[in-house]
Amino acid sequence: MPLEVDLKRDKEKLSCFEQDQLIGMKFGMGTLDDMNHLKKKHIRSVADLLQDPFGLALVRLENMVRGTICGAIRHKLKPTPQNLVTSTPLTTTYESFFGLHPLSQVLDRTNPLTQIVHGIKLSYLGPGGLTGRTASFRIRDIHPSHYGRICPIDTSEGINVGLIGSLAIHARIGRWGDEYYMVAAGNSLALNRGIQEELVVPARYRQEFLTIEWEEVHLRSIFPFQYFSIGASLIPFIEHNDANRALMSSNMQRQAVPLSRSEKCIVGTGLERQVALDSGVPAIADQEGKIIYTDTDKILLSGNGDTLSIPLVIYQRSNKKTCMHQKPQVSRGKCIKKGQILADGAATVGGELTLGKNVLVAYMPWEGYNSEDATHVTSHGPERITNEIPHLEARLLRNLDKKGIVMLGSWVETGEILVGKLTPQMAKESSYAPEDRLLRAILGIQVSTSKETCLKLPIGGRGRVIDVRWIQKRGDGRPVDMVFNPLGVPSRMNVGQIFECSLGLAGGLLDRHYRIAPFDERYEQEASRKLVFSELYEASKQTANPWVFEPEYPGKSKIFDGRTGDPFEQPVIIGNPYILKFIHQVDDKIHGRSSGHYALVTQQPLRGRAKQGGQRVGEMEVWALEGFGVAHILQEMLTYKSDHIRARQEVLGTTIIGGTIPKPEDAPESFRLLVRELRSLALELNHFLVSEKNFQINRKDA
């Protein structure tokens, strides 16, 4: 009885306190709770999610043990530990949790960066959470409490934007935060004397910006990467890019395929080595010692009186069908320290993350080939110039020298070879001709997988070969690899990629690698621009190439047309940005349908490559066909290849016997479905055919 009285008094006190708070807020006293603040959130780890089903599994196990004991007592048997306790409830729980839980995913192993980023995701989705269709904009938006904890850039695109985020690079999950600390911005660990002489400094306290004395500062934010996630921290000059494009860049880095011959980026941020080490892809020495044996599949390390065998990954396929391979980087007899790199893995070189290659790029329009977002790629690549071309007669190769180039003074006719070239191509077993497969099966002869791409004299040409100096595109004679459209930069506000491109040109000429921290403008105004121009000027002086830095148009260079040798009218930006190759390849996406399944309701072809789906001719596609006046093709698209049941069945039979395809006489299924939907609204549609003769008669009668 006294306990109930105390509870009643506490409720009355709490009610009075709430009323006082509401009255105070009416007059500007007190603040409302911010439900989007991180202190109002609770992170549920995998252990928290597993706790409830694991508890139910233990209850089921307890009931099974009780039932086993009762049955043994009833039958006067002595139960054994094997019969008493079984692992079936726990095993079933674990399998259902990790296999059927909405948040359970297979680890993405496209490249080393993906493996790290996938493990530090935060999600509002799942059981007890939100959904992509019901979450409001306030929940998705960036909150001031995310500072240094959740990356404001790295999130998913599409319907789940803002609902899936990434931890910041130095964020740790714990019970306490820094809400009651005075936080100020700093530039270095050691506070210089100039800062101490200042009486007051700007600081942040509980989401408010204050001006306090220097001695009252508790913490200083000194690391320029601490606001971002790992993916966003790898973008050089990120402060000069639009945030939406930085989001796309951080997501696209995780889609890069590990290359067979990758390169270190000339312009980076300095975190490439740490990301590669934390991913676990390179083989690292756990102790000091001496290498006594190296092979493609293992490394033997002798140290501390024992021999340690380190196995290497040999051409394994990841769950994203990318190649995982480790290459030894140490030789026999070399002394190794603890933590030293023994073997590079996929997308790592020298212990650094290397997702792409440094490609020579020019930003200029080129005869409309790179309009919109198109990219012009030059053809020089994995080709081999030789005079040994298989399947070609000797008379066609008579004018080539040992290097495969036509000799000076040779008389050539139309179709004769000027340069002998072989281009490697991927050939599957099914692509070989039957006689080639027979030779491989019986005699073991390897059929050539190279394609003949020789340069031949055009039709109508004849004459004698003379020596002509071929002028390439760049100032030093090197042709560019890719040509980008410059209009793609200002509209997307990606100024950072221009800085990276120009600084990459200087680094390529000086053989340097730059590691640039973001927000360098806090040290000096226009710091990024000054750094790029100073390095270009130094590269121009050391390499004696005045075209690298010209004071009239700094950062741009005159390049030449390789066909005529004339310079282009305007100087353009050229450089060495870091180019990645994505996992989205055309061969995996292109699809054609011969025959397949149809939907039950609409009787139209299914959707998607996995279901052997077909075309979807919508309203705009019909407009395009109508604009060209292709009536027969349009009828074929909307009947035979779509939802006309009787016509498509007749097409298959007549095609097999070689007959004439009959024209459809009745309406397709989509029109019938439209009539049924109108009937469900109590509307009857009467359609009939009016001939021209009847129309004229009715018109005269009228």
XYZ file of C-alpha atoms in Angstrom:
702
model
C 0.000 0.000 0.000
C 2.730 2.594 0.786
C 4.493 1.612 -2.481
C 1.390 2.421 -4.520
C 1.093 5.787 -2.764
C 4.743 6.633 -3.597
C 4.232 5.678 -7.232
C 1.155 7.881 -7.402
C 3.078 10.812 -5.917
C 5.951 10.318 -8.379
C 3.529 10.354 -11.309
C 1.950 13.566 -10.004
C 5.392 15.184 -9.614
C 6.380 14.106 -13.115
C 3.137 15.499 -14.532
C 3.702 18.838 -12.787
C 7.290 18.944 -14.106
C 6.108 18.325 -17.667
C 3.514 21.069 -17.344
C 6.157 23.503 -16.066
C 8.408 22.612 -19.001
C 5.631 23.231 -21.539
C 4.694 26.552 -19.931
C 8.361 27.607 -19.928
C 8.735 26.776 -23.613
C 5.709 28.924 -24.336
C 7.627 31.923 -22.962
C 10.977 30.997 -24.521
C 12.432 29.114 -21.563
C 13.956 25.705 -22.267
C 14.378 23.786 -25.497
C 12.547 20.979 -27.208
C 14.264 17.650 -27.688
C 15.669 17.056 -31.165
C 14.583 13.560 -32.143
C 17.141 13.443 -34.968
C 20.067 14.038 -32.626
C 22.426 11.086 -32.378
C 22.093 11.012 -28.592
C 18.474 9.952 -29.177
C 19.620 7.036 -31.345
C 20.742 3.586 -30.299
C 23.015 1.496 -32.508
C 22.041 -2.154 -32.551
C 24.999 -4.310 -33.395
C 24.884 -7.817 -34.816
C 25.101 -9.187 -31.275
C 22.046 -7.159 -30.243
C 20.075 -8.426 -33.223
C 21.156 -11.998 -32.507
C 20.259 -11.783 -28.814
C 16.500 -12.258 -29.201
C 16.530 -15.293 -31.552
C 19.386 -16.797 -29.550
C 17.321 -16.486 -26.360
C 14.386 -18.228 -28.019
C 16.742 -20.971 -29.197
C 17.949 -21.495 -25.625
C 14.333 -21.739 -24.428
C 13.620 -24.388 -27.077
C 16.782 -26.230 -26.061
C 15.685 -26.118 -22.426
C 12.288 -27.566 -23.305
C 13.931 -30.318 -25.331
C 16.221 -31.205 -22.402
C 13.246 -31.276 -20.037
C 11.323 -33.502 -22.426
C 14.290 -35.858 -22.804
C 14.728 -36.139 -19.017
C 11.007 -36.749 -18.439
C 10.959 -39.420 -21.153
C 14.017 -41.129 -19.665
C 12.451 -41.146 -16.186
C 9.181 -42.475 -17.589
C 10.913 -45.345 -19.365
C 13.476 -45.821 -16.583
C 16.414 -45.033 -18.866
C 19.671 -43.292 -18.154
C 20.153 -40.374 -20.602
C 23.600 -39.662 -22.019
C 24.991 -36.165 -22.672
C 24.751 -36.791 -26.420
C 21.030 -37.580 -26.165
C 20.357 -34.911 -23.585
C 21.740 -31.841 -25.376
C 21.433 -31.364 -29.133
C 22.658 -28.473 -31.244
C 19.696 -28.443 -33.620
C 17.873 -25.380 -32.133
C 21.051 -23.280 -32.095
C 22.128 -24.362 -35.571
C 18.694 -23.636 -37.014
C 18.655 -20.211 -35.362
C 22.067 -19.261 -36.708
C 21.220 -20.448 -40.216
C 17.916 -18.584 -40.303
C 19.456 -15.402 -38.837
C 22.437 -15.139 -41.171
C 20.569 -16.505 -44.171
C 17.106 -14.936 -43.925
C 17.550 -11.712 -41.945
C 16.766 -8.608 -44.059
C 20.084 -6.988 -43.091
C 22.181 -10.101 -43.696
C 24.324 -9.623 -46.801
C 27.185 -11.442 -48.478
C 30.451 -9.547 -48.058
C 31.157 -7.483 -51.144
C 34.668 -8.372 -52.304
C 34.937 -6.437 -55.546
C 38.188 -4.779 -54.411
C 40.016 -4.187 -51.091
C 38.196 -0.904 -50.439
C 34.802 -2.583 -50.728
C 35.633 -5.130 -48.049
C 36.349 -2.411 -45.478
C 33.509 -0.037 -46.333
C 30.885 -2.789 -46.359
C 31.642 -3.616 -42.727
C 31.164 -0.110 -41.277
C 27.728 0.713 -42.646
C 24.903 2.167 -40.561
C 21.311 1.500 -41.585
C 17.898 2.769 -40.527
C 16.311 -0.174 -42.340
C 15.473 -3.636 -41.110
C 13.119 -5.023 -38.438
C 12.001 -2.280 -36.075
C 13.403 0.412 -38.371
C 12.214 2.558 -41.231
C 11.475 1.824 -44.863
C 12.636 3.683 -47.925
C 9.091 4.726 -48.850
C 7.962 6.030 -45.466
C 11.101 7.794 -44.169
C 10.765 11.573 -44.105
C 13.253 14.118 -45.391
C 14.245 15.250 -41.877
C 15.461 11.777 -41.010
C 17.505 11.542 -44.214
C 19.048 14.989 -43.865
C 22.477 15.741 -42.403
C 22.367 16.662 -38.710
C 24.976 18.739 -36.844
C 25.514 15.845 -34.441
C 26.896 13.796 -37.367
C 30.063 15.914 -37.233
C 33.020 13.551 -36.912
C 30.737 10.548 -36.371
C 28.800 9.837 -39.585
C 30.090 10.824 -43.011
C 27.905 13.566 -44.574
C 28.836 12.406 -48.101
C 29.023 8.618 -48.240
C 25.477 7.281 -48.486
C 23.528 5.167 -50.917
C 21.806 6.566 -53.984
C 18.162 6.142 -54.837
C 15.296 5.402 -52.488
C 17.575 4.669 -49.512
C 19.533 7.918 -49.664
C 20.247 9.167 -46.151
C 19.023 5.923 -44.581
C 22.288 4.037 -45.126
C 25.462 5.801 -44.034
C 29.064 5.133 -43.135
C 31.036 5.762 -39.986
C 33.570 8.560 -40.133
C 37.177 7.522 -40.423
C 37.993 8.009 -36.703
C 34.540 7.313 -35.250
C 34.172 4.668 -32.561
C 30.988 3.302 -31.058
C 30.756 3.873 -27.308
C 28.501 5.006 -24.505
C 29.940 8.502 -24.032
C 30.398 11.348 -26.474
C 31.819 14.853 -26.520
C 28.591 16.753 -25.924
C 29.874 18.472 -22.792
C 33.293 19.381 -24.210
C 34.394 22.656 -25.730
C 35.629 21.761 -29.226
C 37.719 24.161 -31.305
C 39.340 23.863 -34.719
C 43.093 23.328 -34.789
C 45.823 22.961 -37.379
C 48.431 20.832 -35.626
C 49.010 18.697 -32.565
C 51.519 21.114 -31.040
C 49.822 24.409 -30.249
C 52.061 27.256 -31.357
C 52.636 30.344 -29.305
C 50.662 32.554 -31.628
C 47.454 30.759 -30.693
C 48.196 31.067 -26.977
C 48.492 34.834 -27.293
C 44.895 35.037 -28.503
C 42.510 35.773 -25.676
C 39.394 34.228 -27.230
C 38.876 31.527 -29.868
C 35.731 30.255 -31.635
C 34.535 26.895 -30.321
C 31.550 24.555 -30.505
C 29.604 23.491 -27.442
C 26.433 21.346 -27.642
C 25.733 22.369 -31.278
C 26.209 26.046 -30.517
C 29.098 28.212 -31.682
C 30.669 30.242 -28.907
C 33.657 32.512 -28.402
C 35.548 31.388 -25.319
C 38.964 31.836 -23.775
C 41.826 29.702 -24.966
C 42.226 27.882 -21.631
C 38.611 26.646 -21.707
C 39.062 24.560 -24.879
C 38.913 20.825 -24.138
C 39.321 19.256 -27.601
C 40.607 20.345 -30.984
C 39.643 18.875 -34.361
C 42.992 18.714 -36.134
C 42.742 15.850 -38.648
C 41.315 17.016 -42.004
C 39.833 13.571 -42.787
C 37.919 13.076 -39.562
C 34.629 14.293 -41.038
C 34.527 11.742 -43.879
C 34.344 8.004 -44.368
C 37.089 5.905 -45.921
C 35.635 6.124 -49.422
C 35.257 9.909 -49.359
C 38.730 10.330 -47.820
C 40.338 8.831 -50.933
C 39.077 11.636 -53.219
C 41.796 14.262 -53.838
C 40.702 17.904 -53.745
C 37.284 16.860 -52.474
C 36.603 20.369 -51.148
C 36.550 21.679 -54.744
C 33.876 19.206 -55.891
C 30.120 19.297 -55.546
C 28.932 17.130 -52.654
C 26.562 15.138 -54.865
C 29.399 14.240 -57.231
C 31.642 13.367 -54.300
C 28.912 10.967 -53.147
C 28.912 9.314 -56.561
C 32.706 9.110 -56.574
C 32.877 7.461 -53.148
C 30.332 4.870 -54.295
C 31.986 4.269 -57.664
C 35.369 3.510 -56.133
C 33.809 0.403 -54.635
C 32.810 -0.760 -58.127
C 36.347 -0.681 -59.552
C 37.720 -3.973 -60.857
C 41.246 -4.958 -59.710
C 43.470 -4.618 -62.756
C 46.162 -7.054 -63.819
C 48.695 -4.204 -64.060
C 47.532 -1.378 -61.827
C 49.538 1.734 -60.959
C 49.943 3.934 -57.921
C 47.970 7.124 -58.246
C 50.113 10.195 -58.899
C 47.703 12.396 -56.930
C 46.227 10.858 -53.791
C 45.258 11.718 -50.244
C 47.776 9.663 -48.240
C 45.348 7.044 -46.937
C 45.919 4.555 -49.753
C 48.529 2.582 -47.819
C 46.511 2.383 -44.610
C 43.393 1.232 -46.473
C 45.349 -1.523 -48.212
C 46.872 -2.733 -44.934
C 43.549 -2.697 -43.076
C 41.840 -4.655 -45.838
C 44.045 -7.688 -45.214
C 44.667 -8.209 -48.931
C 48.490 -7.884 -48.867
C 50.541 -10.526 -47.047
C 52.291 -8.914 -44.059
C 55.113 -10.298 -41.922
C 53.958 -11.077 -38.384
C 57.511 -11.248 -37.026
C 61.083 -10.410 -37.904
C 63.108 -12.935 -39.813
C 64.847 -13.944 -43.004
C 63.295 -15.193 -46.223
C 64.559 -18.700 -46.953
C 62.191 -19.627 -49.788
C 59.741 -17.874 -52.089
C 57.327 -19.385 -54.560
C 54.097 -18.459 -56.281
C 52.038 -20.227 -53.619
C 53.976 -19.713 -50.359
C 56.769 -17.823 -48.594
C 58.968 -19.395 -45.890
C 60.136 -16.986 -43.176
C 62.752 -18.047 -40.635
C 62.832 -16.162 -37.347
C 62.851 -16.634 -33.561
C 64.133 -20.174 -33.958
C 61.248 -21.464 -36.088
C 60.123 -21.418 -39.709
C 56.841 -19.782 -40.624
C 55.046 -20.768 -43.833
C 52.889 -17.992 -45.305
C 50.437 -19.289 -47.969
C 49.531 -17.003 -50.853
C 46.245 -16.616 -52.715
C 46.578 -17.912 -56.275
C 43.997 -16.708 -58.813
C 40.903 -17.119 -56.687
C 37.530 -15.800 -57.775
C 35.688 -13.537 -55.368
C 31.932 -13.538 -54.910
C 31.788 -10.631 -57.396
C 33.753 -12.636 -59.999
C 36.884 -10.513 -59.648
C 40.383 -11.985 -59.509
C 42.077 -12.257 -56.108
C 45.792 -12.949 -56.484
C 48.922 -12.316 -54.399
C 52.359 -11.734 -55.929
C 55.546 -12.072 -53.806
C 57.513 -8.845 -53.357
C 60.494 -10.250 -51.442
C 63.420 -12.361 -52.587
C 65.334 -15.193 -50.980
C 67.879 -14.160 -48.346
C 66.263 -10.810 -47.567
C 65.849 -9.782 -43.921
C 62.308 -8.759 -43.041
C 60.987 -6.589 -40.221
C 57.652 -7.037 -38.529
C 54.819 -5.421 -40.488
C 56.690 -5.364 -43.793
C 54.887 -6.229 -47.032
C 55.666 -9.743 -48.253
C 53.232 -10.004 -51.174
C 50.913 -7.597 -52.933
C 47.296 -8.583 -53.386
C 44.561 -7.579 -55.782
C 44.539 -3.833 -56.519
C 47.628 -3.177 -54.367
C 51.134 -2.146 -55.439
C 53.858 -1.744 -52.850
C 51.302 -1.984 -50.059
C 49.160 0.877 -51.421
C 45.632 0.745 -52.781
C 45.762 0.948 -56.591
C 42.348 0.758 -58.230
C 43.211 2.158 -61.670
C 45.847 3.632 -63.949
C 47.226 7.101 -64.649
C 45.976 7.904 -68.145
C 46.956 10.884 -70.297
C 43.737 12.863 -70.827
C 42.876 16.015 -72.769
C 39.773 18.112 -72.071
C 38.577 19.265 -75.488
C 35.777 18.649 -78.002
C 36.910 16.470 -80.901
C 34.705 16.484 -83.999
C 31.593 15.697 -81.988
C 32.753 12.216 -81.006
C 32.752 13.156 -77.314
C 29.565 15.200 -77.230
C 27.415 14.957 -74.120
C 29.121 12.385 -71.884
C 30.837 10.383 -74.618
C 34.534 9.628 -74.225
C 37.046 9.374 -77.044
C 39.634 6.632 -76.478
C 42.635 6.242 -78.754
C 43.290 2.895 -80.370
C 46.915 2.420 -79.360
C 46.979 -0.224 -76.668
C 47.731 -3.962 -76.416
C 48.792 -4.286 -80.038
C 51.973 -5.880 -81.344
C 53.615 -4.751 -84.575
C 55.227 -7.732 -86.308
C 55.864 -9.228 -89.737
C 54.643 -12.666 -88.641
C 50.905 -12.634 -89.265
C 49.203 -16.065 -89.221
C 46.756 -17.041 -91.977
C 48.243 -14.462 -94.394
C 50.144 -15.343 -97.541
C 53.830 -14.485 -97.858
C 53.249 -12.250 -100.868
C 51.103 -9.921 -98.759
C 53.953 -9.509 -96.256
C 56.783 -9.078 -98.759
C 57.108 -5.301 -98.271
C 57.433 -5.451 -94.452
C 60.764 -5.250 -92.662
C 61.744 -7.195 -89.538
C 59.783 -4.799 -87.314
C 56.609 -5.210 -89.356
C 56.624 -1.762 -91.014
C 56.641 -1.234 -94.772
C 60.111 -0.556 -96.203
C 60.980 2.757 -97.800
C 60.860 2.710 -101.593
C 58.364 -0.155 -101.805
C 55.661 -0.004 -104.470
C 52.265 -0.748 -102.925
C 48.888 -1.382 -104.481
C 45.354 -1.213 -103.084
C 44.807 -3.591 -100.161
C 48.473 -4.305 -99.469
C 49.678 -4.208 -95.876
C 51.614 -1.162 -94.642
C 51.925 -2.087 -90.932
C 51.549 -5.634 -89.618
C 49.617 -5.629 -86.339
C 48.234 -8.322 -84.046
C 45.646 -7.511 -81.384
C 44.975 -10.035 -78.606
C 41.364 -11.059 -78.121
C 39.552 -13.266 -75.657
C 38.322 -16.466 -77.299
C 36.040 -18.948 -75.587
C 35.873 -22.622 -76.494
C 32.551 -22.153 -78.239
C 33.948 -19.396 -80.486
C 36.456 -21.674 -82.217
C 35.636 -23.122 -85.619
C 34.890 -26.885 -85.682
C 38.190 -27.678 -87.413
C 40.075 -25.627 -84.809
C 38.453 -27.535 -81.961
C 39.295 -30.808 -83.738
C 42.963 -29.837 -84.022
C 43.090 -28.884 -80.354
C 41.419 -32.136 -79.278
C 43.475 -34.540 -81.450
C 46.871 -32.932 -81.927
C 46.909 -30.493 -79.024
C 47.651 -27.573 -81.353
C 46.950 -24.192 -79.768
C 44.837 -22.086 -82.091
C 45.800 -18.438 -82.325
C 43.684 -16.045 -80.255
C 45.059 -12.914 -81.950
C 43.168 -10.815 -84.430
C 44.817 -9.439 -87.547
C 44.442 -5.619 -87.482
C 47.000 -4.639 -90.126
C 47.068 -1.158 -91.644
C 46.272 -1.512 -95.347
C 46.341 0.869 -98.273
C 42.829 2.244 -98.960
C 40.884 1.535 -102.129
C 42.025 3.658 -105.042
C 45.468 4.350 -103.568
C 48.783 3.364 -105.103
C 52.304 4.692 -105.077
C 55.742 4.551 -103.465
C 56.396 4.794 -99.707
C 58.371 7.879 -98.630
C 59.599 9.018 -95.198
C 57.111 11.403 -93.564
C 57.506 12.832 -90.048
C 54.351 11.994 -88.102
C 53.507 14.704 -85.561
C 51.591 13.456 -82.527
C 49.180 15.362 -80.390
C 51.115 16.492 -77.322
C 53.968 18.977 -77.365
C 56.615 16.289 -76.876
C 55.087 13.960 -79.485
C 53.206 11.616 -77.171
C 49.574 11.022 -78.145
C 46.848 11.384 -75.549
C 45.003 8.279 -74.397
C 41.532 9.720 -73.811
C 39.646 12.881 -74.721
C 36.967 14.176 -72.337
C 34.344 16.791 -73.052
C 35.144 19.975 -71.076
C 31.429 20.808 -70.794
C 31.069 17.985 -68.273
C 33.099 19.892 -65.674
C 31.352 23.256 -65.016
C 27.816 21.851 -65.086
C 28.755 19.189 -62.531
C 31.019 21.540 -60.538
C 33.915 19.077 -60.444
C 36.792 21.530 -60.241
C 38.785 19.067 -58.142
C 39.282 16.735 -61.085
C 40.928 19.577 -63.033
C 43.403 20.119 -60.184
C 44.075 16.383 -60.082
C 44.561 16.265 -63.849
C 47.063 19.145 -63.995
C 48.982 18.035 -60.912
C 49.141 14.526 -62.355
C 50.841 15.948 -65.459
C 53.535 17.555 -63.308
C 53.958 14.391 -61.248
C 54.273 12.244 -64.360
C 57.035 14.460 -65.762
C 58.895 14.833 -62.448
C 58.334 11.197 -61.398
C 56.678 12.305 -58.152
C 53.644 11.179 -56.199
C 51.585 13.763 -54.322
C 49.460 13.143 -51.257
C 47.121 16.080 -50.746
C 44.998 16.530 -47.621
C 41.575 18.156 -48.114
C 40.716 21.710 -47.080
C 44.223 23.064 -47.651
C 42.724 26.536 -48.106
C 42.576 26.902 -44.325
C 46.343 27.371 -44.370
C 46.429 29.832 -47.259
C 44.019 31.233 -49.797
C 44.125 29.577 -53.243
C 46.510 26.967 -51.843
C 45.426 24.279 -54.314
C 45.822 26.523 -57.347
C 49.234 27.749 -56.186
C 50.431 24.195 -55.588
C 49.383 23.030 -59.055
C 50.901 26.011 -60.855
C 54.165 25.819 -58.908
C 54.582 22.120 -59.718
C 53.790 22.711 -63.393
C 56.360 25.516 -63.487
C 58.999 23.289 -61.881
C 58.207 20.455 -64.292
C 58.545 22.855 -67.215
C 61.983 23.986 -66.036
C 63.419 20.574 -65.128
C 62.236 18.805 -68.281
C 62.965 21.771 -70.582
C 59.434 21.597 -71.975
C 58.006 25.130 -72.156
C 54.616 23.801 -73.253
C 53.991 22.363 -69.750
C 53.553 25.818 -68.184
C 52.911 28.815 -70.375
C 52.307 32.141 -68.561
C 49.779 33.291 -71.180
C 47.399 30.454 -70.283
C 48.696 28.673 -67.135
C 47.494 25.104 -66.760
C 46.755 24.730 -70.484
C 48.927 23.621 -73.371
C 48.937 23.735 -77.136
C 48.407 20.306 -78.676
C 48.587 19.235 -82.299
C 46.348 17.311 -84.625
C 48.082 14.017 -85.351
C 46.648 13.873 -88.878
C 47.728 17.276 -90.151
C 50.334 18.427 -87.645
C 48.559 21.755 -87.150
C 47.978 23.027 -83.600
C 44.425 23.301 -82.391
C 42.929 26.751 -82.214
C 42.651 26.929 -78.417
C 44.974 25.591 -75.702
C 43.488 22.749 -73.706
C 44.021 21.147 -70.308
C 45.997 17.906 -70.436
C 47.086 15.772 -67.517
C 47.214 12.389 -65.856
C 44.061 11.723 -63.806
C 43.378 8.360 -62.188
C 40.975 6.314 -64.341
C 39.126 3.250 -63.005
C 37.476 0.349 -64.790
C 34.059 -0.535 -63.394
C 32.647 -3.981 -62.846
C 29.631 -3.044 -64.994
C 30.634 -4.502 -68.364
C 28.552 -4.600 -71.525
C 29.029 -8.349 -71.967
C 27.297 -8.943 -68.640
C 24.352 -6.679 -69.443
C 23.580 -6.938 -73.163
C 20.742 -9.333 -73.853
C 18.614 -10.535 -76.725
C 15.404 -12.584 -76.571
C 14.351 -15.162 -79.118
C 11.437 -16.677 -77.201
C 10.515 -16.839 -73.571
C 7.851 -16.559 -70.930
C 4.976 -14.087 -70.776
C 3.220 -12.432 -67.851
C -0.099 -14.025 -66.924
C -2.141 -10.816 -66.589
C -0.763 -8.594 -69.345
C 0.474 -11.423 -71.632
C 3.568 -9.340 -72.363
C 7.195 -10.549 -72.220
C 8.762 -10.719 -68.792
C 11.281 -8.175 -67.650
C 14.977 -8.717 -67.081
C 17.835 -10.731 -68.448
C 17.615 -13.405 -65.752
C 14.046 -14.269 -66.791
C 14.851 -14.260 -70.511
C 12.799 -11.086 -70.749
C 11.947 -9.135 -73.855
C 11.394 -5.642 -75.148
C 9.191 -3.026 -73.509
C 7.841 -0.662 -76.171
C 6.245 2.177 -74.251
C 4.555 5.404 -75.206
C 7.714 7.311 -76.127
C 9.048 4.417 -78.195
C 5.785 4.348 -80.140
C 6.149 8.085 -80.775
C 9.642 7.528 -82.156
C 8.449 4.801 -84.517
C 5.483 6.921 -85.604
C 7.831 9.811 -86.317
C 9.683 7.698 -88.865
C 6.466 6.350 -90.365
C 7.368 2.678 -89.956
C 3.836 1.313 -89.717
C 4.690 -2.340 -90.326
C 7.509 -2.365 -87.754
C 5.216 -0.663 -85.249
C 2.488 -3.247 -85.850
C 5.048 -6.026 -85.404
C 6.280 -4.521 -82.143
C 2.778 -4.200 -80.697
C 1.395 -7.561 -81.842
C 3.763 -10.384 -82.819
C 6.523 -9.483 -80.358
C 4.218 -8.347 -77.589
C 0.819 -9.567 -76.370
C -1.098 -10.871 -79.391
C -1.501 -14.497 -78.310
C -2.823 -16.005 -81.548
C -0.484 -14.083 -83.863
C 2.709 -14.934 -81.988
C 1.794 -18.623 -82.004
C 1.245 -18.548 -85.764
C 4.560 -16.725 -86.277
C 6.526 -19.561 -84.704
C 4.867 -22.220 -86.863
C 5.124 -20.321 -90.141
C 8.755 -19.442 -89.462
C 9.655 -23.110 -89.009
C 7.988 -24.232 -92.251
C 9.113 -21.148 -94.166
C 5.623 -19.802 -94.838
C 4.241 -16.272 -94.946
C 3.496 -14.678 -91.606
C -0.249 -13.866 -91.434
C -1.443 -10.443 -90.418
C -3.267 -10.181 -87.073
C -6.986 -9.651 -87.567
C -8.230 -9.054 -84.028
C -7.076 -6.799 -81.202
C -4.032 -7.593 -79.029
C -4.329 -8.559 -75.383
C -3.451 -5.098 -74.086
C -6.536 -3.664 -75.806
C -8.680 -6.434 -74.329
C -7.266 -5.640 -70.897
C -8.143 -1.967 -71.392
C -11.729 -2.923 -72.281
C -11.990 -5.096 -69.161
C -10.689 -2.282 -66.964
C -13.267 0.099 -68.436
C -15.987 -2.476 -67.795
C -14.915 -2.614 -64.153
C -15.786 1.105 -64.081
C -19.211 0.380 -65.636
C -18.115 1.807 -69.009
C -18.761 -0.138 -72.219
C -16.557 0.546 -75.248
C -18.103 -0.257 -78.649
C -15.511 -0.354 -81.421
C -16.380 -1.094 -85.041
C -14.770 -0.587 -88.427
C -16.174 2.084 -90.779
C -15.261 1.726 -94.459
C -14.617 4.698 -96.715
C -17.664 3.866 -98.863
C -20.092 3.828 -95.957
C -18.567 7.022 -94.670
C -19.226 8.835 -97.947
C -22.833 7.556 -98.120
C -23.564 8.716 -94.601
C -22.001 12.049 -95.386
C -24.296 12.563 -98.432
C -27.355 11.586 -96.450
C -26.446 14.136 -93.849
